[in-house]
């Protein structure tokens, strides 16, 4: 899941106005969008993710399960755009980058899930799966230095905030031999924002996020 969100939101270099000029939010957003458009021309859609993904979902009162996904692809990445980006100050600057995906579609030829939901209900399943994420916004806020010709950013500190309108989950053959598969899929679909909050906390731990973003926006 971590690779899902990072690969869908990658940004590279672009040409725009020099950073020494007085720039408004529209200038910065346009620069990031040019960079994003240039980068996405080299990206396949759907995007092939890691061949094998393991993700431990540990959400109190929601789920305690191990999810594995094999052969997952992510569609909709070419439609990612930047909006309301901001850059203020000189020297160490306050930087805000907002990336929006109107719809991302995760397709999984083979998944397995094992654990419990709502603290005590056993849950297992294996088969095909799909997740449709609607109106996802990734806000990157931090301090660092940036230039716009060509566009580059070096963060010294950074935080990620994830927001989504909803996601729709469909795990086939979930709770096999029972009629609960539909109920569990509806349950996970309703808990999308809460599960993304847990993902957000994990991505903000340590220096992994900062190093990853600096690697993408390197001068």
Backbone as a ProteinNet text record, in pm:
[ID]
protein_1_A
[PRIMARY]
XXXXXXXXXXXXXXXXXXXXXXXXXXXXXXXXXXXXXXXXXXXXXXXXXXXXXXXXXXXXXXXXXXXXXXXXXXXXXXXXXXXXXXXXXXXXXXXXXXXXXXXXXXXXXXXXXXXXXXXXXXXXXXXXXXXXXXXXXXXXXXXXXXXXXXXXXXXXXXXXXXXXXXXXXXXXXXXXXXXXXXXXXXXXXXXXXXXXXXXXXXXXXXXXXXXXXXXXXXX
[TERTIARY]
82.8	0	85.7	196.4	285.9	336.8	382.1	430.8	319.6	195.4	78.9	65.9	58.5	37.8	157.1	288.8	406.9	422.5	403.4	421.9	316.7	190.7	83.6	104.9	186.1	199.3	337.6	419.6	555.9	556.7	655.1	672.4	819.8	852.8	992.7	1023.3	1111	1158.4	1079.4	1089.2	1020.4	1091.7	1047.4	1102.2	993.9	1026.3	929.4	1006.3	937.9	1001	1106.5	1214.1	1316.6	1257.9	1311.3	1258.6	1285.2	1384.7	1417.7	1309.8	1222.5	1115.6	1004.1	918.4	801.3	699.4	663.5	577.7	448.3	338	213.2	182.9	77.7	43.5	19.8	-40.6	-68.8	60.1	165.3	293.4	349.3	347.7	404.8	322.5	192.1	106.2	125.7	138.3	161.8	294.5	397.5	528	522	454.2	443.3	362.7	257.3	177	255.6	340.2	425.7	520.1	576.2	665.1	590.1	471.1	391.7	353.9	313.6	276	394.3	512.7	632.1	667.5	657.3	690.7	594.2	466	365.6	367.2	431.6	442.9	525.3	611.1	696.8	642.2	522.1	464.5	355	357.8	251.9	124.4	12.1	-117.5	-207.7	-237.1	-212.5	-64.8	-28.6	107.3	125.5	232.4	262.2	331.6	275.5	331.5	427	476.2	562.9	494.9	567.8	505.2	436.7	493.5	435.5	432	313.3	294.4	231.8	288.5	229.7	199.5	79.4	39.4	-38.7	9.5	-56.6	-153.1	-281.4	-383.7	-413.5	-371.9	-392.2	-465.7	-597.9	-682.2	-776.5	-759.7	-845.5	-993.7	-1068.4	-1214	-1253.5	-1155.3	-1186.1	-1132.8	-1001.7	-945.2	-805	-771.2	-636.4	-608.8	-564.1	-548.7	-418.5	-369.1	-255.1	-307.1	-278.1	-322	-200.5	-204.5	-100.4	-163.2	-88.9	-137	-26.6	-59.9	36.2	-10.8	83.9	53.6	-35.4	-35.4	-126	-86.2	-186.2	-165.4	-254.8	-212.6	-286.4	-319.7	-448.1	-492.4	-533.1	-522.9	-562.7	-448.9	-324.6	-212.2	-182.2	-214.5	-185.4	-276.1	-380.9	-472.8	-441.8	-331.7	-293.1	-253.3	-301.7	-270.3	-230.4	-164.4	-128.4	-224.4	-249.4	-337.3	-296.2	-318.4	-297.8	-161.1	-56.8	77.9	126.4	213.8	255.2	401.7	469.9	611.2	632.7	674.3	692.7	826.3	879	1002.2	1124.6	1240.3	1368.8	1460.7	1565.4	1645.5	1559.3	1547.2	1450	1308.4	1239.9	1109.4	998.9	878.5	759.5	706.7	694.3	656.1	532	434.6	313.6	282.5	277.6	242.6	118.9	18	-105.3	-124.4	-135.2	-155.7	-290.8	-367.9	-503.2	-518.2	-578.8	-615.6	-767	-832.6	-978.7	-1027.1	-954	-988.8	-867.3	-840	-736.1	-802	-764.5	-825.2	-715.7	-718.1	-623.7	-684.7	-613	-658.7	-559.3	-610.2	-524.7	-566.4	-484	-518.8	-522.7	-437.2	-435.3	-408.2	-500.8	-482.5	-505.8	-458	-496	-510.8	-606.9	-634.5	-664.2	-605	-625.4	-614.8	-715	-713.1	-850.6	-876.8	-1007	-1054	-1185.3	-1243.4	-1330.9	-1348.2	-1428.3	-1384.9	-1251.7	-1187.8	-1199.2	-1299.5	-1315.3	-1369.2	-1417.5	-1478.8	-1370	-1352	-1248.7	-1278.1	-1171.1	-1187.2	-1073	-1106.6	-1005.5	-1063	-975.4	-1019.6	-900.8	-924.2	-820.3	-888.2	-828.3	-886	-846.6	-934.7	-912	-971.3	-919.4	-969.1	-956.2	-1035.6	-1025.2	-1060.7	-994.4	-1022.3	-1026.2	-1136.1	-1149.3	-1145.4	-1045.9	-1026.8	-1071.4	-1162.6	-1216.8	-1171.1	-1124.8	-1087.9	-989.3	-871	-763.2	-673.7	-647.5	-558	-442.8	-320.5	-200.6	-136.9	-136.9	-77.3	59.7	162.3	297.9	333.2	357.1	385	516.4	604.9	730.3	814.3	940.3	1036.4	1153.8	1212.6	1326.3	1358	1423.8	1456.4	1403.8	1363.9	1305.6	1348.1	1359.7	1380.4	1279.6	1253	1152.5	1210.4	1341.8	1398.3	1536	1539.2	1425.1	1369.1	1249.8	1182.8	1255.6	1285.8	1346.3	1311.1	1307.4	1277.7	1368	1424.7	1497.2	1432.9	1355.3	1290.4	1388.9	1383.4	1455	1360.6	1233.1	1128.6	1001.8	922.5	805.6	701.2	574.8	464	363	304.4	205.4	67.4	-30.4	-170.2	-250.4	-322.8	-402.1	-550.1	-623.5	-768.4	-831.1	-943.5	-1015.1	-1164.1	-1236.9	-1382.7	-1441.1	-1398.5	-1439.8	-1358.2	-1363.1	-1311.5	-1411.6	-1410.7	-1500.8	-1415.9	-1434.3	-1352.4	-1432	-1367.8	-1431.2	-1328	-1329.1	-1246.1	-1334	-1305.2	-1382.9	-1345.1	-1440.6	-1417.9	-1372.3	-1424	-1396.9	-1495	-1445.1	-1526.6	-1597.5	-1519.4	-1580.2	-1668.1	-1773.5	-1865.1	-1969.9	-1968.9	-2067.4	-2127.3	-2223.1	-2284.5	-2228.1	-2112.4	-2060.5	-1965.6	-1927.9	-1833.5	-1879.9	-2006.6	-2061.5	-2061.1	-2094.9	-2098	-1958.7	-1857.7	-1721.2	-1669.7	-1701.5	-1660.9	-1724.1	-1849.5	-1916.2	-1853.5	-1816.9	-1754.7	-1621	-1535.5	-1406.3	-1423.2	-1524	-1549	-1585.8	-1665.6	-1705.2	-1588.8	-1489.3	-1378.8	-1259.1	-1276.4	-1166.3	-1090.1	-1156.7	-1084.1	-1004.8	-1061.8	-991.5	-866.8	-876.2	-761.1	-653.7	-693.6	-595	-527.7	-595.5	-532.3	-418.5	-438.1	-333.4	-216.3	-245.5	-139.3	-60.6	-130.4	-66.8	31.4	-9.1	78.7	205.6	190.4	306.8	401.5	346.9	430.8	505.7	453	516.9	623.2	635.5	734.8	872.4	975.3	1111.5	1140.2	1247.7	1292.3	1260.2	1184.1	1156.8	1085.9	982.9	907.3	995	1069.5	1154.8	1258.6	1324.5	1427.4	1365.9	1247.3	1183.2	1146.9	1082.5	1040.7	1163.2	1266.2	1386	1451.2	1439.9	1494.4	1419.6	1288.2	1208.2	1232.6	1240.9	1253.7	1397.8	1494.3	1634.5	1673.9	1762.8	1805.2	1871.4
-121.2	0	125.4	116.7	232	262.3	157.2	178.9	228.4	179.5	222.3	372.9	423.8	567.5	644.5	608	681.9	681.2	567	561.7	643	647.3	723.3	872.2	918.5	1061.7	1116.3	1044.7	1088.7	1214	1304.2	1427.5	1441.8	1498.3	1512.4	1658.3	1690.1	1826.9	1897.8	2032.6	2111.5	2244.1	2326.9	2459.1	2561.3	2663.4	2766.8	2892.4	2989.9	3116.2	3096.2	3176.3	3165	3186.3	3115.2	3124.5	3260.1	3334.6	3463.9	3568.1	3542.6	3636.4	3619.2	3721.1	3710.1	3620.9	3511.7	3411.6	3397.4	3379	3351.7	3202.8	3161.8	3020.3	2959.7	3035.7	2983.9	2949.3	3032.5	3004.3	2870.2	2847.6	2725.2	2604.2	2615	2504.2	2470	2572.1	2548.1	2477.2	2516.5	2453.2	2305.6	2275.6	2136.4	2055.6	2115.8	2043.6	2015	2109.5	2083	1966.1	1965.2	1856.2	1724	1727.2	1605.8	1551.5	1641.2	1599.6	1536.7	1597.7	1543.6	1406.7	1392.3	1264.6	1154.1	1185.1	1082	1031.5	1104.7	1053.4	925.2	903.7	784.8	675.1	696	600.4	519	387.9	301.8	320.7	307	315.4	205.9	99.6	86.7	62.5	105.2	95.2	-37.1	-108.8	-234.6	-206.2	-257.9	-235.7	-350.2	-352.1	-459.9	-594.4	-695.1	-825	-885.6	-861.1	-916.5	-807.6	-778	-674	-736.7	-709	-750.5	-625.9	-622.5	-506.1	-552.8	-515	-549.2	-437.2	-469.5	-372.2	-391	-296.2	-303.4	-177.2	-180.9	-65.6	-104	-47	-83.4	-71.8	-173.5	-182.1	-194.8	-202.3	-217.3	-350.1	-366.3	-488.4	-512.8	-639.8	-684.9	-801.3	-768.3	-869.1	-848	-957.1	-951.4	-966.5	-866.8	-867	-882	-978.6	-991.9	-975.6	-913.2	-890.3	-925	-1003.9	-1044.8	-997.9	-939.6	-896.5	-774.3	-687.9	-572.4	-466.3	-402.8	-289	-174.3	-51.1	67.5	150.5	170.3	250.4	390	484.6	622.4	714.4	664.4	747.2	863.5	850.3	958.2	1080.2	1066.5	1177.2	1253.8	1220.6	1292.1	1435	1532.3	1673.6	1741.8	1857.4	1939.5	2056.8	2100.1	2215.5	2287.1	2419.2	2500.6	2478.2	2470.5	2458.4	2595.5	2597.3	2724	2717.4	2832.1	2844.8	2984.8	2995.2	3125.8	3130.7	3251	3271.8	3261.8	3292	3279.5	3200.2	3139.4	3047.9	2926.5	2885.2	2779.9	2829.2	2758.3	2802.7	2711.4	2767.8	2686.9	2638	2507.1	2446.7	2362.1	2378.6	2297.1	2250.6	2120.2	2060.8	1974.9	1995.1	1917.3	1842.2	1711.5	1627.4	1558.1	1563.7	1506.6	1401.4	1290.1	1185.3	1171.3	1197.7	1189.8	1047.1	950.6	809.7	721.8	632.7	531.7	394.9	301.9	169	64.6	-1.1	-107.2	-241.3	-315.4	-446.9	-551.5	-655.2	-756.3	-895.2	-959.2	-1093.9	-1197.5	-1177.9	-1274.1	-1207.7	-1222.1	-1168.5	-1280.7	-1259.1	-1343.2	-1253.6	-1286.5	-1207.7	-1303.1	-1272.8	-1358.7	-1275	-1286.4	-1213.2	-1203.1	-1091.2	-1067.5	-926.1	-905.3	-772.1	-746.7	-618.5	-575.2	-652	-667.6	-725.6	-876.8	-941.1	-1082.7	-1170.3	-1114.3	-1194.9	-1246	-1378.7	-1432.3	-1395.9	-1368.2	-1330.8	-1389.7	-1454.6	-1502.8	-1504.5	-1507.7	-1512.1	-1511.7	-1554.1	-1554.4	-1554.2	-1482.1	-1474	-1344.2	-1292.5	-1165.3	-1051.6	-931.2	-815.8	-689.2	-589.3	-457.2	-351.9	-237.3	-123	1.4	75	199.4	315.2	401.6	516.1	641.8	716.8	835.9	962.5	1057.6	1191.2	1184.4	1133.9	1124.6	1247.2	1312.5	1427.7	1395.6	1410.9	1394.4	1531.5	1579.7	1710.7	1688.3	1747.7	1743.1	1881.8	1893.7	2021.7	2010.9	2108.3	2103.5	2226.9	2216.4	2324.9	2273.9	2365.2	2329.7	2441	2407.7	2504.4	2454.3	2548.1	2511.7	2610.3	2561.9	2645.9	2604.3	2695.2	2666.6	2660.5	2675.2	2674.8	2608.2	2471.4	2379.2	2354.8	2300	2281	2175.3	2209.5	2114	2154.8	2056.1	2079.9	1991.9	2048.6	1971.8	2000.6	1905.7	1920.8	1888.3	1968.2	1934.7	1873.7	1900.6	1835.2	1830.3	1725.9	1707.1	1623.8	1649	1570.5	1547	1428.3	1389.6	1382.1	1440.6	1432	1375	1265.5	1199	1217.8	1256.9	1269.4	1205	1137.4	1081.3	1095.4	1100.6	1108.5	973.2	868.7	732.7	632.3	507.8	397.8	284.7	203.6	89.4	-36.3	-126.1	-246.1	-367.4	-453.3	-579.5	-692	-769.5	-888.1	-1009.5	-1076.8	-1195.5	-1311.6	-1401.1	-1519.6	-1482.4	-1374.1	-1333.8	-1405.3	-1461.6	-1544.7	-1655.3	-1742.8	-1846.7	-1942.1	-1989.4	-2081.2	-2013	-1877.8	-1801.8	-1695	-1621.1	-1510	-1375.2	-1376.7	-1255.8	-1176.8	-1230.1	-1160.8	-1022.2	-1010.9	-880.8	-784.1	-833.9	-749.4	-697.3	-785.2	-743.2	-642.6	-662.3	-565.9	-429.6	-427.3	-301.2	-237	-319.8	-269.5	-202.4	-269.6	-210.6	-85.5	-84.3	33.8	153.8	132.3	241.3	291.6	206.3	242.4	300.1	335.1	388	502.5	610.4	723	682.4	596.8	554	473.1	384.6	304.4	391.2	493.5	584.2	667.9	698	770.5	687.8	556.6	469.4	464.2	454.4	455.6	585.5	696	827.7	834.5	782.1	782.4	703	586.8	502.6	569.7	634.3	699.4	819.3	880.3	996.1	957.7	830.1	786.1	776.1	817.8	807.1	904.1	875	963.9	908.9	801.1	739.4	831.4	900.4	991	1105.1	1168.8	1282	1239.6	1126.2	1080.8	1046.4	986.3	949.7	1072.5	1171.4	1291.7	1370.8	1381.9	1452.3	1382.6	1251.6	1178.8	1208.3	1229.4	1262.2	1404.6	1499.5	1642	1689.9	1599.7	1640	1740.7	1834.3	1937	1874.6
0	0	0	74.5	76	-64	-138.5	-273.3	-364.4	-340.3	-418.8	-416.2	-288.2	-277.6	-331.4	-306.8	-350.3	-501.2	-567.6	-711.7	-784	-725	-788.1	-777	-678.1	-652	-688.5	-765.9	-797.7	-884.5	-858.7	-937.1	-971.5	-1089	-1127.9	-1158	-1255.9	-1278.7	-1385.5	-1388.2	-1490.1	-1509.3	-1607.7	-1632.8	-1603.1	-1522.7	-1487.7	-1452.7	-1385.2	-1350.1	-1243.3	-1239.5	-1135.8	-998.1	-899.3	-764.1	-701.9	-755.5	-697.5	-723.4	-821.3	-847.7	-745.6	-736.3	-649.6	-719.5	-654.6	-716.7	-638.8	-710.6	-641.2	-649.3	-582.5	-573.1	-710.3	-801	-934.1	-1007	-993	-1057.3	-1011.3	-881.2	-825.5	-867.9	-861.6	-901.3	-1048.2	-1131.2	-1273.3	-1295.3	-1219.2	-1232.1	-1193.7	-1083.5	-1039.9	-1139.8	-1195.6	-1293.8	-1421.5	-1463.9	-1578.6	-1549.5	-1429.2	-1390.3	-1388.2	-1333.3	-1321.5	-1458.8	-1548.7	-1683.7	-1755.5	-1741.9	-1806.2	-1749.9	-1618.7	-1554.9	-1597.1	-1600.5	-1626.1	-1769.4	-1860.7	-1997.6	-2001.8	-1901.4	-1898.3	-1806.8	-1753.9	-1659.2	-1726.6	-1706.2	-1758.5	-1676.5	-1744.4	-1676.9	-1734.4	-1658.3	-1514.4	-1481.4	-1361.9	-1312.7	-1239.7	-1272.9	-1205.8	-1072.8	-964.5	-831.3	-795.4	-673.4	-628.8	-651.9	-700	-727.4	-605.2	-486.3	-363.5	-256.9	-207.2	-105.8	17.8	134.2	261.5	343.3	399.8	478.5	600.5	716.9	842.7	879.4	881.4	919.2	1066.5	1149.2	1293.6	1337.1	1324.7	1355.9	1469.5	1589	1702.2	1668.5	1706.3	1686.7	1538.7	1449.8	1307.4	1255.4	1254.8	1198.5	1251.7	1263.2	1294	1199.3	1078.1	974.1	898.6	840.8	750.9	609	525.1	385.8	295.8	205.2	105	-32.9	-125.5	-261	-359.8	-459.9	-562.3	-699.7	-776.2	-912.4	-921.7	-820.7	-816.8	-918.8	-979	-1068	-1022.9	-1057.9	-1017.5	-1140.2	-1167.8	-1280.5	-1238.3	-1331.5	-1304.1	-1268.4	-1269.5	-1223.1	-1318.1	-1446.1	-1540.5	-1520.5	-1439.8	-1415.5	-1287.3	-1219.1	-1097.3	-1133.2	-1055.6	-1078.9	-948.7	-962.6	-847.1	-836.4	-713.7	-691.8	-564	-561.5	-441.1	-376.3	-457.2	-402.5	-355.2	-256.8	-197.2	-158.4	-169.2	-134.9	-80.3	45.4	107.9	180.3	193.7	267.4	178.3	236.6	169.1	260.9	203.6	284.2	314.8	442.1	474.6	444.1	357.9	312	364.4	374.6	401.6	267.5	253.6	126.8	146.4	56.8	59.1	-83.5	-101.4	-229.4	-210.6	-294.7	-288.5	-419.9	-411.1	-528.6	-517.1	-625.5	-624.4	-733.7	-695.8	-791.6	-786.7	-899.1	-899.9	-879.9	-935	-913.5	-939.9	-846.3	-861.2	-846.1	-932.9	-930.1	-910.4	-795	-763.5	-803.1	-886.6	-931.2	-882.3	-814.9	-752.3	-801.8	-885	-931.2	-819.6	-716.8	-607.1	-473.3	-380.2	-245.2	-144.3	-22.4	91.2	212.5	297	417	531.6	647.1	763.5	889.8	979.5	1104.8	1164.3	1231.5	1293.3	1263.7	1269.7	1258.2	1379.3	1412.3	1527.1	1652.4	1667.3	1785	1800	1739	1772.1	1659.3	1550.3	1445.4	1350.9	1340.1	1250.6	1105.5	1030.7	890.9	810.2	700.7	608.5	468.2	370.3	232.3	138.5	15.3	-86.9	-222.6	-317.1	-450.8	-518.1	-603.1	-670.1	-586.7	-609.2	-533.5	-616.8	-581.8	-642.7	-538.9	-549.3	-461.9	-549	-545.6	-620.4	-521.1	-536.3	-446.4	-519.6	-459.2	-523.6	-452.8	-531.3	-484.9	-368.7	-398.2	-299.7	-310.2	-196.5	-191.4	-96.5	-146.7	-64.9	-46.4	77.1	108.2	172.1	110.3	162	213.5	343.4	407	483	464.5	537.6	515.3	553.5	536.1	453.3	378.7	296	200	90.6	-13.4	-146.7	-232.4	-361	-467.7	-589.7	-706.8	-812.5	-905.4	-1007.3	-1148.4	-1164.3	-1298.8	-1298.8	-1312.6	-1317.3	-1177	-1169.4	-1041.9	-958.5	-834.4	-740.8	-599.1	-510.8	-369.6	-285.4	-180.7	-80.3	55.1	104	233.7	345.2	453.4	576.7	679.6	664.7	744.2	660.6	680.2	595	668.8	636.5	690.8	579.6	579.4	479.9	543.3	475.1	517.9	401.7	425.7	322.6	350.1	246.7	257	133.3	153.4	39.8	60.8	-50.1	-42.6	-3.1	-71.2	-33.5	-113.3	-68.2	-148.8	-144.2	-249.7	-259.5	-270.3	-175.4	-162.9	-207.5	-286	-326	-323.4	-215.3	-203.3	-232.8	-343.5	-377.4	-284.6	-262.3	-178.3	-37.7	14.3	151.9	243.3	352.8	442.5	364.3	298.2	213.9	294.5	229.1	295.1	379	380.4	457.1	366.3	420.1	347.2	393.1	460.6	522.9	432.9	316.5	231.1	191.9	151.7	113.2	230	348.9	469	501.4	494.3	525.4	422.6	295	193.4	218.2	255.6	288	410.9	507.9	630.6	599.7	521.6	486.4	400.4	315.6	232.5	318.9	423.4	512.2	596.2	622.9	711.6	636	509.6	430.3	494.9	537.4	598.5	722.3	807	928.1	894.7	795.1	755.5	691.5	616.7	558.1	666.8	774.6	885.7	945.2	956.6	1009.3	912.9	782.8	682	688.7	706.1	713.7	830.5	945.9	1063.9	1036	974.6	946	847.3	745.1	644.7	702	808.3	869.3	971.9	1003.5	1100.8	1036.8	1109.9	1060.5	947.4	873.5	765.7	627.1	620.9	492.4	394.8	442.5	355.6	307.3	398.8	362.2	258.6	281.2	186.7	50.9	52.1	-72.7	-154.9	-91.1	-163.2	-211.2	-127.6	-171.3	-290.2	-296.3	-409.6	-538.6	-528.3	-645.2	-691.3	-594.9	-627.9	-627.5	-640	-628	-736.4	-702.6	-798.8	-922.4
[MASK]
+++++++++++++++++++++++++++++++++++++++++++++++++++++++++++++++++++++++++++++++++++++++++++++++++++++++++++++++++++++++++++++++++++++++++++++++++++++++++++++++++++++++++++++++++++++++++++++++++++++++++++++++++++++++++++

